[in-house]
């Protein structure tokens, strides 16, 4: 009976590509064309932020110029996609286009991208939204990503470990220094959730990393909550062309 119901559903609502809407073989997937046009990150990457780097690994820690110029407060970081082309379309659709189903596939992609930094008993925590932005958007895209990732790898997730205390202006177009200045003291541990992080490794999850200012503020808040160490994992990374 369950199989018949599933077959009926697939006839009425056939699986569609998350990128273009073309019919595909399974739910929450990409067609061949969209997969080709989605810039997944692979090969040698920066150990702090996950941006791709040239050359081969030599067994030592490797970091990009941005992370060497501005040392990160977290330990390790990875990212899944370069924020361009089809990846940018998917991120914007998840964030502003009322497409929360994208997070289901993205969580599995992030699990693969972050496999080197995931640990047992790691606590997954999303970058928080201010309540006013959450009310308008109806969901926190970073929380959806964190929940999907946690399900994929069997980790505990705390959707409200951190709180954003001030509503921030849109950060697009701002330089790194302005971003870091705006986010100073903007994020804190939730007073009733901080104990969840005590002595544990925390994995911060966000949709896009640009300068790293938001993730740095969240890292400091997680450490204030007693986290032993903090790592980051993002769906996409803004990276320099060279």
Short mmCIF file of N, CA and C in Angstrom, two decimals, residues 45-173:
data_model
loop_
_atom_site.label_atom_id
_atom_site.label_comp_id
_atom_site.label_asym_id
_atom_site.label_seq_id
_atom_site.Cartn_x
_atom_site.Cartn_y
_atom_site.Cartn_z
N UNK A 45 42.15 22.85 -0.35
CA UNK A 45 41.38 23.99 0.16
C UNK A 45 42.08 24.59 1.37
N UNK A 46 41.72 25.83 1.68
CA UNK A 46 42.20 26.49 2.89
C UNK A 46 41.62 25.77 4.11
N UNK A 47 42.48 25.47 5.08
CA UNK A 47 42.01 24.76 6.27
C UNK A 47 41.13 25.63 7.16
N UNK A 48 41.20 26.94 7.00
CA UNK A 48 40.42 27.82 7.86
C UNK A 48 39.05 28.18 7.29
N UNK A 49 38.94 28.29 5.96
CA UNK A 49 37.66 28.73 5.41
C UNK A 49 37.14 27.84 4.29
N UNK A 50 37.97 26.96 3.75
CA UNK A 50 37.50 26.04 2.72
C UNK A 50 37.58 26.55 1.31
N UNK A 51 38.14 27.74 1.09
CA UNK A 51 38.25 28.24 -0.28
C UNK A 51 39.27 27.41 -1.04
N UNK A 52 39.04 27.14 -2.34
CA UNK A 52 39.99 26.31 -3.09
C UNK A 52 41.33 27.01 -3.29
N UNK A 53 42.40 26.22 -3.27
CA UNK A 53 43.75 26.72 -3.43
C UNK A 53 44.49 25.90 -4.48
N UNK A 54 45.46 26.48 -5.16
CA UNK A 54 46.23 25.72 -6.14
C UNK A 54 47.22 24.77 -5.48
N UNK A 55 47.67 23.79 -6.23
CA UNK A 55 48.71 22.88 -5.73
C UNK A 55 48.15 21.70 -4.97
N UNK A 56 49.09 20.90 -4.44
CA UNK A 56 48.74 19.70 -3.69
C UNK A 56 49.05 19.89 -2.22
N UNK A 57 48.37 19.15 -1.37
CA UNK A 57 48.63 19.20 0.06
C UNK A 57 49.97 18.54 0.36
N UNK A 58 50.69 19.07 1.37
CA UNK A 58 52.00 18.52 1.72
C UNK A 58 52.05 17.99 3.15
N UNK A 59 50.86 17.83 3.75
CA UNK A 59 50.80 17.30 5.11
C UNK A 59 50.80 18.36 6.18
N UNK A 60 50.98 19.63 5.79
CA UNK A 60 50.98 20.73 6.75
C UNK A 60 49.72 21.56 6.57
N UNK A 61 49.38 22.34 7.60
CA UNK A 61 48.22 23.21 7.53
C UNK A 61 48.45 24.26 6.44
N UNK A 62 47.40 24.53 5.66
CA UNK A 62 47.51 25.49 4.57
C UNK A 62 46.35 26.47 4.68
N UNK A 63 46.65 27.76 4.47
CA UNK A 63 45.63 28.79 4.58
C UNK A 63 45.72 29.75 3.39
N UNK A 64 44.58 30.35 3.05
CA UNK A 64 44.54 31.33 1.97
C UNK A 64 45.06 32.67 2.47
N UNK A 65 45.27 33.61 1.56
CA UNK A 65 45.79 34.92 1.92
C UNK A 65 44.88 35.64 2.90
N UNK A 66 43.55 35.57 2.69
CA UNK A 66 42.62 36.26 3.58
C UNK A 66 42.74 35.75 5.01
N UNK A 67 42.86 34.43 5.17
CA UNK A 67 42.93 33.87 6.52
C UNK A 67 44.28 34.11 7.17
N UNK A 68 45.34 34.26 6.38
CA UNK A 68 46.63 34.62 6.95
C UNK A 68 46.67 36.10 7.33
N UNK A 69 46.00 36.95 6.52
CA UNK A 69 45.96 38.39 6.84
C UNK A 69 45.10 38.66 8.07
N UNK A 70 44.02 37.87 8.22
CA UNK A 70 43.13 38.06 9.36
C UNK A 70 42.90 36.68 10.01
N UNK A 71 43.76 36.30 10.96
CA UNK A 71 43.62 34.99 11.60
C UNK A 71 42.22 34.78 12.15
N UNK A 72 41.67 33.60 11.93
CA UNK A 72 40.30 33.30 12.32
C UNK A 72 40.23 32.81 13.76
N UNK A 73 39.17 33.14 14.49
CA UNK A 73 39.05 32.67 15.88
C UNK A 73 38.59 31.21 15.97
N UNK A 74 38.09 30.64 14.87
CA UNK A 74 37.70 29.23 14.87
C UNK A 74 38.88 28.37 14.46
N UNK A 75 38.76 27.04 14.60
CA UNK A 75 39.87 26.15 14.33
C UNK A 75 39.96 25.76 12.86
N UNK A 76 38.90 25.16 12.34
CA UNK A 76 38.89 24.69 10.95
C UNK A 76 37.60 25.10 10.27
N UNK A 77 37.65 25.21 8.96
CA UNK A 77 36.45 25.57 8.21
C UNK A 77 36.42 24.92 6.84
N UNK A 78 35.22 24.65 6.37
CA UNK A 78 35.03 24.10 5.04
C UNK A 78 33.82 24.76 4.39
N UNK A 79 33.79 24.75 3.07
CA UNK A 79 32.65 25.25 2.33
C UNK A 79 32.37 24.31 1.18
N UNK A 80 31.14 24.31 0.72
CA UNK A 80 30.68 23.32 -0.25
C UNK A 80 30.74 23.83 -1.69
N UNK A 81 30.35 25.08 -1.89
CA UNK A 81 30.21 25.64 -3.24
C UNK A 81 30.90 26.99 -3.32
N UNK A 82 31.33 27.35 -4.52
CA UNK A 82 31.73 28.72 -4.79
C UNK A 82 30.48 29.55 -5.06
N UNK A 83 30.41 30.73 -4.47
CA UNK A 83 29.21 31.55 -4.56
C UNK A 83 29.15 32.27 -5.91
N UNK A 84 28.79 31.50 -6.93
CA UNK A 84 28.65 32.06 -8.27
C UNK A 84 27.80 31.09 -9.09
N UNK A 85 27.38 31.56 -10.27
CA UNK A 85 26.65 30.73 -11.23
C UNK A 85 25.44 30.07 -10.57
N UNK A 86 25.24 28.80 -10.84
CA UNK A 86 24.06 28.10 -10.32
C UNK A 86 24.07 28.02 -8.79
N UNK A 87 25.25 27.97 -8.18
CA UNK A 87 25.32 27.93 -6.71
C UNK A 87 24.72 29.20 -6.11
N UNK A 88 25.02 30.34 -6.71
CA UNK A 88 24.47 31.60 -6.20
C UNK A 88 22.95 31.61 -6.34
N UNK A 89 22.44 31.10 -7.45
CA UNK A 89 21.00 31.03 -7.65
C UNK A 89 20.34 30.16 -6.59
N UNK A 90 20.96 29.02 -6.28
CA UNK A 90 20.40 28.13 -5.28
C UNK A 90 20.40 28.76 -3.89
N UNK A 91 21.51 29.42 -3.53
CA UNK A 91 21.59 30.07 -2.22
C UNK A 91 20.54 31.16 -2.09
N UNK A 92 20.40 31.98 -3.12
CA UNK A 92 19.42 33.07 -3.07
C UNK A 92 17.99 32.53 -3.06
N UNK A 93 17.76 31.43 -3.77
CA UNK A 93 16.42 30.83 -3.75
C UNK A 93 16.09 30.30 -2.36
N UNK A 94 17.07 29.70 -1.69
CA UNK A 94 16.87 29.22 -0.32
C UNK A 94 16.65 30.38 0.64
N UNK A 95 17.44 31.43 0.46
CA UNK A 95 17.45 32.54 1.41
C UNK A 95 16.27 33.49 1.23
N UNK A 96 15.95 33.82 -0.01
CA UNK A 96 14.93 34.84 -0.27
C UNK A 96 13.78 34.35 -1.13
N UNK A 97 13.90 33.17 -1.72
CA UNK A 97 12.89 32.72 -2.67
C UNK A 97 11.89 31.73 -2.12
N UNK A 98 11.83 31.58 -0.79
CA UNK A 98 10.88 30.66 -0.17
C UNK A 98 11.03 29.25 -0.72
N UNK A 99 12.31 28.78 -0.76
CA UNK A 99 12.60 27.44 -1.27
C UNK A 99 13.31 26.62 -0.18
N UNK A 100 12.68 26.37 0.95
CA UNK A 100 13.37 25.65 2.03
C UNK A 100 13.74 24.23 1.66
N UNK A 101 13.11 23.65 0.63
CA UNK A 101 13.44 22.27 0.25
C UNK A 101 14.87 22.13 -0.25
N UNK A 102 15.49 23.24 -0.67
CA UNK A 102 16.88 23.19 -1.13
C UNK A 102 17.80 22.75 -0.01
N UNK A 103 17.44 23.08 1.23
CA UNK A 103 18.30 22.73 2.37
C UNK A 103 18.44 21.22 2.53
N UNK A 104 17.45 20.45 2.10
CA UNK A 104 17.53 19.00 2.27
C UNK A 104 18.69 18.42 1.48
N UNK A 105 18.81 18.82 0.21
CA UNK A 105 19.93 18.35 -0.60
C UNK A 105 21.23 18.99 -0.14
N UNK A 106 21.18 20.27 0.20
CA UNK A 106 22.39 20.99 0.60
C UNK A 106 23.02 20.38 1.85
N UNK A 107 22.21 19.87 2.77
CA UNK A 107 22.76 19.26 3.97
C UNK A 107 23.64 18.07 3.65
N UNK A 108 23.23 17.25 2.67
CA UNK A 108 24.04 16.11 2.25
C UNK A 108 25.33 16.57 1.57
N UNK A 109 25.23 17.63 0.76
CA UNK A 109 26.44 18.16 0.11
C UNK A 109 27.42 18.67 1.16
N UNK A 110 26.90 19.38 2.18
CA UNK A 110 27.75 19.92 3.22
C UNK A 110 28.39 18.82 4.05
N UNK A 111 27.66 17.73 4.26
CA UNK A 111 28.23 16.60 5.00
C UNK A 111 29.47 16.06 4.30
N UNK A 112 29.43 15.99 2.98
CA UNK A 112 30.60 15.52 2.23
C UNK A 112 31.74 16.54 2.31
N UNK A 113 31.41 17.82 2.16
CA UNK A 113 32.44 18.85 2.19
C UNK A 113 33.11 18.95 3.56
N UNK A 114 32.36 18.67 4.62
CA UNK A 114 32.90 18.83 5.97
C UNK A 114 33.38 17.56 6.63
N UNK A 115 33.48 16.47 5.87
CA UNK A 115 33.78 15.17 6.49
C UNK A 115 35.11 15.17 7.25
N UNK A 116 36.07 16.01 6.85
CA UNK A 116 37.38 16.01 7.52
C UNK A 116 37.35 16.72 8.87
N UNK A 117 36.34 17.55 9.12
CA UNK A 117 36.33 18.31 10.36
C UNK A 117 35.22 17.88 11.32
N UNK A 118 34.34 16.98 10.87
CA UNK A 118 33.26 16.52 11.74
C UNK A 118 33.80 15.60 12.83
N UNK A 119 33.22 15.71 14.02
CA UNK A 119 33.65 14.92 15.17
C UNK A 119 32.44 14.31 15.89
N UNK A 120 32.67 13.22 16.60
CA UNK A 120 31.62 12.68 17.45
C UNK A 120 31.28 13.68 18.55
N UNK A 121 30.03 13.74 18.90
CA UNK A 121 29.49 14.62 19.95
C UNK A 121 29.60 16.10 19.59
N UNK A 122 29.94 16.40 18.36
CA UNK A 122 29.98 17.80 17.94
C UNK A 122 28.55 18.36 17.95
N UNK A 123 28.41 19.58 18.42
CA UNK A 123 27.12 20.25 18.47
C UNK A 123 26.99 21.19 17.28
N UNK A 124 25.96 20.99 16.48
CA UNK A 124 25.72 21.83 15.31
C UNK A 124 24.88 23.03 15.72
N UNK A 125 25.33 24.24 15.36
CA UNK A 125 24.62 25.46 15.72
C UNK A 125 24.59 26.40 14.51
N UNK A 126 23.41 26.87 14.11
CA UNK A 126 23.34 27.78 12.97
C UNK A 126 23.66 29.22 13.37
N UNK A 127 24.09 29.99 12.41
CA UNK A 127 24.22 31.43 12.60
C UNK A 127 22.81 32.00 12.77
N UNK A 128 22.55 32.78 13.82
CA UNK A 128 21.18 33.23 14.10
C UNK A 128 20.74 34.42 13.25
N UNK A 129 19.43 34.54 13.09
CA UNK A 129 18.81 35.73 12.51
C UNK A 129 18.23 36.58 13.65
N UNK A 130 18.15 37.88 13.42
CA UNK A 130 17.42 38.73 14.36
C UNK A 130 15.94 38.37 14.27
N UNK A 131 15.21 38.48 15.39
CA UNK A 131 13.81 38.03 15.42
C UNK A 131 12.97 38.74 14.37
N UNK A 132 13.26 40.00 14.09
CA UNK A 132 12.43 40.74 13.12
C UNK A 132 12.63 40.20 11.70
N UNK A 133 13.86 39.82 11.38
CA UNK A 133 14.12 39.25 10.06
C UNK A 133 13.56 37.83 9.98
N UNK A 134 13.64 37.09 11.08
CA UNK A 134 13.06 35.75 11.11
C UNK A 134 11.55 35.81 10.94
N UNK A 135 10.91 36.77 11.57
CA UNK A 135 9.46 36.92 11.46
C UNK A 135 9.06 37.21 10.02
N UNK A 136 9.83 38.05 9.33
CA UNK A 136 9.51 38.41 7.95
C UNK A 136 9.80 37.26 6.98
N UNK A 137 10.92 36.55 7.20
CA UNK A 137 11.32 35.48 6.28
C UNK A 137 10.63 34.16 6.60
N UNK A 138 10.21 33.98 7.86
CA UNK A 138 9.49 32.80 8.35
C UNK A 138 10.39 31.62 8.66
N UNK A 139 11.62 31.63 8.25
CA UNK A 139 12.56 30.57 8.63
C UNK A 139 13.98 31.12 8.54
N UNK A 140 14.86 30.48 9.29
CA UNK A 140 16.29 30.80 9.23
C UNK A 140 16.95 29.78 8.31
N UNK A 141 17.43 30.22 7.17
CA UNK A 141 18.00 29.28 6.20
C UNK A 141 19.20 28.54 6.78
N UNK A 142 19.96 29.18 7.65
CA UNK A 142 21.11 28.52 8.27
C UNK A 142 20.66 27.42 9.23
N UNK A 143 19.53 27.63 9.91
CA UNK A 143 18.99 26.60 10.78
C UNK A 143 18.50 25.40 9.98
N UNK A 144 17.88 25.64 8.83
CA UNK A 144 17.45 24.53 7.98
C UNK A 144 18.65 23.73 7.49
N UNK A 145 19.72 24.43 7.11
CA UNK A 145 20.94 23.74 6.67
C UNK A 145 21.53 22.93 7.81
N UNK A 146 21.57 23.52 9.02
CA UNK A 146 22.12 22.82 10.16
C UNK A 146 21.33 21.57 10.51
N UNK A 147 20.01 21.65 10.45
CA UNK A 147 19.16 20.50 10.75
C UNK A 147 19.34 19.40 9.71
N UNK A 148 19.43 19.79 8.44
CA UNK A 148 19.62 18.80 7.38
C UNK A 148 20.98 18.13 7.49
N UNK A 149 22.01 18.92 7.77
CA UNK A 149 23.35 18.36 7.96
C UNK A 149 23.38 17.41 9.15
N UNK A 150 22.79 17.83 10.26
CA UNK A 150 22.80 17.01 11.47
C UNK A 150 22.11 15.67 11.23
N UNK A 151 21.01 15.68 10.50
CA UNK A 151 20.34 14.42 10.17
C UNK A 151 21.22 13.53 9.31
N UNK A 152 21.95 14.14 8.38
CA UNK A 152 22.77 13.36 7.45
C UNK A 152 23.93 12.66 8.16
N UNK A 153 24.46 13.27 9.22
CA UNK A 153 25.66 12.72 9.87
C UNK A 153 25.41 12.23 11.28
N UNK A 154 24.18 12.36 11.78
CA UNK A 154 23.85 11.85 13.11
C UNK A 154 24.39 12.67 14.25
N UNK A 155 24.43 14.00 14.09
CA UNK A 155 24.90 14.86 15.16
C UNK A 155 23.73 15.61 15.80
N UNK A 156 23.95 16.10 17.01
CA UNK A 156 22.95 16.90 17.71
C UNK A 156 22.99 18.33 17.19
N UNK A 157 21.82 18.94 17.07
CA UNK A 157 21.74 20.32 16.61
C UNK A 157 21.01 21.15 17.66
N UNK A 158 21.48 22.37 17.87
CA UNK A 158 20.82 23.31 18.78
C UNK A 158 20.49 24.58 17.97
N UNK A 159 19.27 24.69 17.45
CA UNK A 159 18.94 25.79 16.53
C UNK A 159 19.07 27.18 17.14
N UNK A 160 18.93 27.29 18.47
CA UNK A 160 18.98 28.61 19.10
C UNK A 160 20.10 28.71 20.14
N UNK A 161 21.21 28.08 19.87
CA UNK A 161 22.36 28.20 20.79
C UNK A 161 22.80 29.66 20.90
N UNK A 162 22.71 30.40 19.79
CA UNK A 162 23.15 31.79 19.75
C UNK A 162 21.98 32.72 19.44
N UNK A 163 22.10 33.96 19.88
CA UNK A 163 21.10 34.99 19.63
C UNK A 163 21.74 36.20 18.97
N UNK A 164 21.02 36.77 18.00
CA UNK A 164 21.47 38.03 17.39
C UNK A 164 20.72 39.16 18.09
N UNK A 165 21.46 40.02 18.77
CA UNK A 165 20.85 41.03 19.64
C UNK A 165 20.46 42.30 18.91
N UNK A 166 21.10 42.57 17.79
CA UNK A 166 20.77 43.79 17.04
C UNK A 166 20.44 43.43 15.60
N UNK A 167 19.44 44.11 15.05
CA UNK A 167 19.15 43.92 13.64
C UNK A 167 20.20 44.66 12.83
N UNK A 168 20.84 43.95 11.92
CA UNK A 168 21.92 44.54 11.14
C UNK A 168 21.40 45.00 9.78
N UNK A 169 22.01 46.06 9.23
CA UNK A 169 21.69 46.40 7.85
C UNK A 169 22.24 45.32 6.93
N UNK A 170 21.78 45.30 5.69
CA UNK A 170 22.30 44.35 4.73
C UNK A 170 23.80 44.59 4.57
N UNK A 171 24.58 43.51 4.64
CA UNK A 171 26.04 43.63 4.63
C UNK A 171 26.64 43.60 3.23
N UNK A 172 25.83 43.27 2.23
CA UNK A 172 26.37 43.20 0.87
C UNK A 172 26.90 44.57 0.45
N UNK A 173 28.09 44.56 -0.13
CA UNK A 173 28.72 45.80 -0.59
C UNK A 173 29.61 46.45 0.45
#
